[in-house]
Coordinates of C-alpha atoms in Angstrom, one line a residue:
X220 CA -5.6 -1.3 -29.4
X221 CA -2.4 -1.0 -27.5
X222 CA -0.5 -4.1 -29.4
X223 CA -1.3 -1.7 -33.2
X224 CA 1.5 1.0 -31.3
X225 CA 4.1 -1.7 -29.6
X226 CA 4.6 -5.5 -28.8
X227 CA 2.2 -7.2 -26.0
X228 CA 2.5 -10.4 -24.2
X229 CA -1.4 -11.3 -22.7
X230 CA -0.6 -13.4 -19.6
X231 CA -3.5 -15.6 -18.6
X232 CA -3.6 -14.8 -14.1
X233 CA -5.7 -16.7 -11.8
X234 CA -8.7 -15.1 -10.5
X235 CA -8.9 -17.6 -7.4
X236 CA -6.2 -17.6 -6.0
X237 CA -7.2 -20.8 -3.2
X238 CA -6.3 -23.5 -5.5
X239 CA -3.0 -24.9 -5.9
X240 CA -3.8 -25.5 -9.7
X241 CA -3.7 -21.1 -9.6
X242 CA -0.5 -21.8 -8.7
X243 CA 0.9 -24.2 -11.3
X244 CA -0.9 -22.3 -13.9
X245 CA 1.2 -18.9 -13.3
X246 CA 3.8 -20.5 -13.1
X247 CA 3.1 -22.2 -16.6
X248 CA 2.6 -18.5 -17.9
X249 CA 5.8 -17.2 -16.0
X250 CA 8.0 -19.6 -18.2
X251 CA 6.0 -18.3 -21.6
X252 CA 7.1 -14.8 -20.2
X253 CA 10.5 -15.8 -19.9
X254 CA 10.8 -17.1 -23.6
X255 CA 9.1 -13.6 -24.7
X256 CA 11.8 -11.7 -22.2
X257 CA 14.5 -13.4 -23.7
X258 CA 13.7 -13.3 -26.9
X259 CA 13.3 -9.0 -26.8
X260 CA 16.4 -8.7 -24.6
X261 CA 18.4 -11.4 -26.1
X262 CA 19.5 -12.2 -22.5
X263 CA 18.7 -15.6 -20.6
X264 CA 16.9 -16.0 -17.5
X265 CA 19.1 -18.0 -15.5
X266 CA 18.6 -19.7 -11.9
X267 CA 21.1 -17.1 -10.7
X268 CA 20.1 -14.2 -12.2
X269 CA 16.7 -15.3 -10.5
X270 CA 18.0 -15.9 -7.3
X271 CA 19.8 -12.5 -7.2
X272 CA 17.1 -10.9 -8.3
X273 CA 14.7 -12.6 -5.2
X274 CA 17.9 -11.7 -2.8
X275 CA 17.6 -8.5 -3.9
X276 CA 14.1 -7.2 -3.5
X277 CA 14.2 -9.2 -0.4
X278 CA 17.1 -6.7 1.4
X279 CA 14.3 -3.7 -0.1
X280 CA 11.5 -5.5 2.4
X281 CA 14.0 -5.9 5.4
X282 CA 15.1 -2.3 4.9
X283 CA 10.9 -1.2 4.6
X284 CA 10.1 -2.8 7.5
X285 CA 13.1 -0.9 9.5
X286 CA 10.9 1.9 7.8
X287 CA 8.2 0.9 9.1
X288 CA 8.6 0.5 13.0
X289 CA 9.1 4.5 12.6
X290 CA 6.0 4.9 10.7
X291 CA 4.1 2.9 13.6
X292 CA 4.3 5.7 16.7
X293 CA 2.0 7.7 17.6
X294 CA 4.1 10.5 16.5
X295 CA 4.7 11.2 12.9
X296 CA 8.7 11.9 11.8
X297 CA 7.6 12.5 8.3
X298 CA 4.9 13.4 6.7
X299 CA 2.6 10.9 4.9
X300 CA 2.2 12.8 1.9
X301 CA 6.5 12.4 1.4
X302 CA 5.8 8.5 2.7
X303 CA 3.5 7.9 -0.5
X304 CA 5.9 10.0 -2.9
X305 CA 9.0 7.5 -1.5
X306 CA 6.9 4.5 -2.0
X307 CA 6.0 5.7 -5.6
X308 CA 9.5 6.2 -6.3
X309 CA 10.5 2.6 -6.1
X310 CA 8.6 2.3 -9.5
X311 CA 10.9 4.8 -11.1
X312 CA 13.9 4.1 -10.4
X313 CA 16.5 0.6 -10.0
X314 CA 15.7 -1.2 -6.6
X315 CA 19.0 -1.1 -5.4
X316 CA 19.3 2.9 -6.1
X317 CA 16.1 3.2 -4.1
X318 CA 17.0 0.6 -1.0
X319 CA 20.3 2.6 -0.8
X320 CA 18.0 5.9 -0.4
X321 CA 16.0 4.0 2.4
X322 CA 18.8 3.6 4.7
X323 CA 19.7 6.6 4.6
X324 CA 16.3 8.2 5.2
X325 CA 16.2 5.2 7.9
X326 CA 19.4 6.5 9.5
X327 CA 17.7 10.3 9.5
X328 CA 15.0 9.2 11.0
X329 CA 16.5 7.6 13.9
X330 CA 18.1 10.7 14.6
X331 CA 15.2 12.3 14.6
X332 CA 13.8 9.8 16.7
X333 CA 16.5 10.8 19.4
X334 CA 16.5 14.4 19.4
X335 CA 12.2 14.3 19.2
X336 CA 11.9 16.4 16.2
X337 CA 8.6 15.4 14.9
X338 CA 6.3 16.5 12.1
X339 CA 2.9 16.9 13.7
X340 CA 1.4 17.3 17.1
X341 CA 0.3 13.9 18.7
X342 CA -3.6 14.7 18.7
X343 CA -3.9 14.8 14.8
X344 CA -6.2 12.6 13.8
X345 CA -4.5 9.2 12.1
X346 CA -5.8 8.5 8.9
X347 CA -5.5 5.3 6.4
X348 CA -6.0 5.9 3.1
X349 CA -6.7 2.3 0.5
X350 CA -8.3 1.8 -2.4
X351 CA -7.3 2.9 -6.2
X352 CA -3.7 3.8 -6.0
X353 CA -2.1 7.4 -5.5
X354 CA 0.4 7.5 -8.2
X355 CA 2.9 10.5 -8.3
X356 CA 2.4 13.9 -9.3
X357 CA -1.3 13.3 -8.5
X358 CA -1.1 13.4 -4.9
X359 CA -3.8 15.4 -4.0
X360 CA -5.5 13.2 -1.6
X361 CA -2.5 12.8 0.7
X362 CA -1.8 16.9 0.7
X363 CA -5.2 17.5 1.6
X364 CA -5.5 15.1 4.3
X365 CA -2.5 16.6 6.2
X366 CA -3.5 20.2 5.3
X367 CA -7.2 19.4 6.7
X368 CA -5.3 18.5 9.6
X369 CA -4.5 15.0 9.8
X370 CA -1.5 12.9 9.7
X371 CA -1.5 9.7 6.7
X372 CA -0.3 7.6 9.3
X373 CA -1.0 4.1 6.6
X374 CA -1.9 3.0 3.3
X375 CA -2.5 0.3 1.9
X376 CA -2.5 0.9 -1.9
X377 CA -0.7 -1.0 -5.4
X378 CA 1.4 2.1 -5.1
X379 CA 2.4 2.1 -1.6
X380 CA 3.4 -0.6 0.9
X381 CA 1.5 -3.9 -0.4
X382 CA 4.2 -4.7 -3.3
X383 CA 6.5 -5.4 -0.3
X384 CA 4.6 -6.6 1.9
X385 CA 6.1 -10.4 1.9
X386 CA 9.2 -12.0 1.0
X387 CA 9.3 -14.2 -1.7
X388 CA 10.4 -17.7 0.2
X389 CA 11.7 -20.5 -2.0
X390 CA 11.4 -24.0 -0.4
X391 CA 12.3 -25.8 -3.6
X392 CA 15.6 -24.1 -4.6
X393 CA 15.6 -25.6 -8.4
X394 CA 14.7 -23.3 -11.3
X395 CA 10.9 -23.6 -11.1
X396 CA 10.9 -23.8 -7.4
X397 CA 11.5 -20.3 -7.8
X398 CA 9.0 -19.7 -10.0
X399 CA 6.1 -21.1 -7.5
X400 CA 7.9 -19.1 -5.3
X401 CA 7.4 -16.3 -7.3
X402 CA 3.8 -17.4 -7.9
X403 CA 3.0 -17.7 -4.1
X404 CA 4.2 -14.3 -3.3
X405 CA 2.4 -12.5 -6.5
X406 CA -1.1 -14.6 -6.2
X407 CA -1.9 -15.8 -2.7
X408 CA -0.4 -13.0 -1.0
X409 CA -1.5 -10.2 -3.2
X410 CA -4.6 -7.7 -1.4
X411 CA -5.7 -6.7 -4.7
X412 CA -9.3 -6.8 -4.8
X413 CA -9.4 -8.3 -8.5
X414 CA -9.4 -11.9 -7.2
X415 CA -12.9 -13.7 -7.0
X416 CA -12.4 -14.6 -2.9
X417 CA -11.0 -11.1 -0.9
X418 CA -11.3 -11.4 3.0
X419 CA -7.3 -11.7 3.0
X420 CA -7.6 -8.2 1.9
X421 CA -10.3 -6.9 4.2
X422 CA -8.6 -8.9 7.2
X423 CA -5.1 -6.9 6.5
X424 CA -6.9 -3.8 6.4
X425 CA -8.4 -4.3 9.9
X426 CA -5.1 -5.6 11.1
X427 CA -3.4 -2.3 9.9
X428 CA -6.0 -0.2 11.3
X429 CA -5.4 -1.8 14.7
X430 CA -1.5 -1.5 14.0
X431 CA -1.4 2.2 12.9
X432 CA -3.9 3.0 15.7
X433 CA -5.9 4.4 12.6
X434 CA -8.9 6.5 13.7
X435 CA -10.5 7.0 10.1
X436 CA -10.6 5.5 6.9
X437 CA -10.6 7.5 2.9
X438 CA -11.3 4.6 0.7
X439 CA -10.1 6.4 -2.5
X440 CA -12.0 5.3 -6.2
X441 CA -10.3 6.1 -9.2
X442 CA -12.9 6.5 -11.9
X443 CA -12.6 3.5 -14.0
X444 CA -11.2 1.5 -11.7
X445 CA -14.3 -0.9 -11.0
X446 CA -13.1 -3.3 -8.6
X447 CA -12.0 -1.1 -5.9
X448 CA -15.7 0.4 -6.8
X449 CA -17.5 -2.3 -6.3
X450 CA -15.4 -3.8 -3.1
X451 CA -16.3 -0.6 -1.2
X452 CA -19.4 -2.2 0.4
X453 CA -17.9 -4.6 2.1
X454 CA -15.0 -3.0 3.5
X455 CA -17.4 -0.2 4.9
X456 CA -19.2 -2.9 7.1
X457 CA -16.7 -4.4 8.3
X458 CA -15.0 -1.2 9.7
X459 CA -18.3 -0.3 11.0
X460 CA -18.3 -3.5 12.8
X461 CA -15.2 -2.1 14.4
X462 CA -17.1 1.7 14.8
X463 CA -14.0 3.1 12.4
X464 CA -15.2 5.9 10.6
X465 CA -14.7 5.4 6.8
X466 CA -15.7 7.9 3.8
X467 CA -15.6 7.2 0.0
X468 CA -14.3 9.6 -2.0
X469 CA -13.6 9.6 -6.4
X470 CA -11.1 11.7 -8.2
X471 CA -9.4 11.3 -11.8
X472 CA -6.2 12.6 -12.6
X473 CA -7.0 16.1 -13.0
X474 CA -7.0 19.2 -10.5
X475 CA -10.9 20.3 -10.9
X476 CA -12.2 18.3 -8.0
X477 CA -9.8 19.9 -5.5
X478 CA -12.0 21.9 -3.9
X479 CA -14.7 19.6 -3.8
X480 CA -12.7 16.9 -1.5
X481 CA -11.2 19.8 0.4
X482 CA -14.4 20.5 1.8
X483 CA -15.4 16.3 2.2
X484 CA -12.1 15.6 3.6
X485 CA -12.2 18.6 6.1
X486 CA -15.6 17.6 7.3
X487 CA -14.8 14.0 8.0
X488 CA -11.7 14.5 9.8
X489 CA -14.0 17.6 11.6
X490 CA -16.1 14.4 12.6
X491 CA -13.4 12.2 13.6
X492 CA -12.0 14.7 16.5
X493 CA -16.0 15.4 17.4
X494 CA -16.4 11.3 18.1
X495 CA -12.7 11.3 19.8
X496 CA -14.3 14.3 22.1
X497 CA -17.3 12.4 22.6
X498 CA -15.4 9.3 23.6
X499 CA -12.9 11.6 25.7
X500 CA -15.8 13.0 27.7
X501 CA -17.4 9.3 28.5
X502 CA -13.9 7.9 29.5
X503 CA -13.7 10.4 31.7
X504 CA -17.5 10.0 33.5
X505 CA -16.4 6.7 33.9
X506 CA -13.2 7.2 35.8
X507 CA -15.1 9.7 38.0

């Protein structure tokens, strides 16, 4: 349907991602790319232009994770909702325009680091929010969290911090060593849950969860989007393994449902502070 309004290239991605023929065969569909890509820009991918290119997102990651040490304390210097929106904005605009905005927010932030001038009080409830991505205007889910009274302390969405997760590291510096480079970065290391075999994905969210000191989960389901849907399951077990409260919420695009997860995500936070009581109380019985 969409190739009767303009031109569309089908590439043919690995589902298992373990094998190292997944590998060779993105990397077979990476050069059919670049003949389309040059052909419509009339422009040649070179092994400079490539290297650049891997240079450049690469200063983006180092500057993210300068971003990120700040995101990791216990008390919030921005917002999360303003956290997705800058992570969204990467999509929208040239990479070096938006590491260049980075630094500088980077540079704020350690000034406000210094002087203490935080967003939130320390005892709001950190919440991670995954699943289907939140994808700017539609950021309802991250407003209502921090107006319920929480603080988005992580996310872990196609939207927010996975694409730059890991650094694209060539060990073969020739032309297609760049391209399994490439391929390594964009199939082994990808969380997405539309690959066959997905603990790498549960694992990072479990690691985050420990990093960002998360006390409660929103697994978010865009309607349509089936294989967050159906990964739900076992995410939920394995945080209840770890006694992290989770809740599964689905939203479209629209702005009728806003009331409806208002009163869901009010009530789940409600519970997380209850069960942070309840555990304060016992701590404190057994110090006595």
């Amino acid at each position: 349907m969409l190739s009767q309004e303009t031109n569309v290239h089908v590439m043919n991605l690995p589902l298992n991602r373990i094998d190292d023929s997944a590998i060779s065969g993105c990397v077979i569909e990476y050069h059919r790319l670049i003949e389309i890509l040059e052909a419509v820009t009339n422009q040649s991918v070179t092994w400079s232009r490539l290297y650049d290119s891997i240079q450049m997102v690469g200063a983006s990651q180092q500057e993210l994770s300068r971003f990120l040490e700040f995101k990791r304390q216990d008390r919030a210097l921005m917002y999360g909702t303003h956290v997705m929106a800058m992570m969204n904005a990467a999509s929208y605009m040239s990479l070096e325009q938006w590491t260049a905005h980075l630094r500088t927010l980077n540079d704020e932030l350690s000034e406000r680091q210094e002087k203490r001038e935080y967003v939130a009080k320390a005892n709001r409830p950190r919440i991670m929010l995954t699943g289907s991505p939140i994808i700017f205007p539609n950021i309802k889910l991250p407003l209502l969290i921090e107006q319920m009274g929480g603080i988005l302390a992580a996310d872990e969405t196609c939207m927010g911090e996975r694409f730059m997760y890991d650094p694209v590291v060539p060990v073969d510096m020739s032309f297609n060593g760049l391209l399994r480079a490439l391929a390594n970065r964009y199939v082994r290391a990808c969380t997405c849950p539309v690959f066959s075999e997905n603990r790498q994905r549960i694992n990072r969210v479990l690691h985050m969860v420990h990093e960002y000191k998360i006390q409660g989960v929103i697994y978010h389901v865009l309607r349509g989007c089936l294989v967050y849907d159906y990964e739900f399951s076992l995410l939920e077990q394995a945080l209840e393994k770890e006694n992290i409260p989770v809740i599964r919420v689905e939203s479209d695009y629209n702005e009728e449902d806003v009331e409806q997860l208002r009163i869901r995500i009010e009530a789940f936070i409600e519970l997380i502070k209850l069960k942070e009581l309840k555990e304060k109380g016992i701590r404190s019985i057994h110090d006595e």
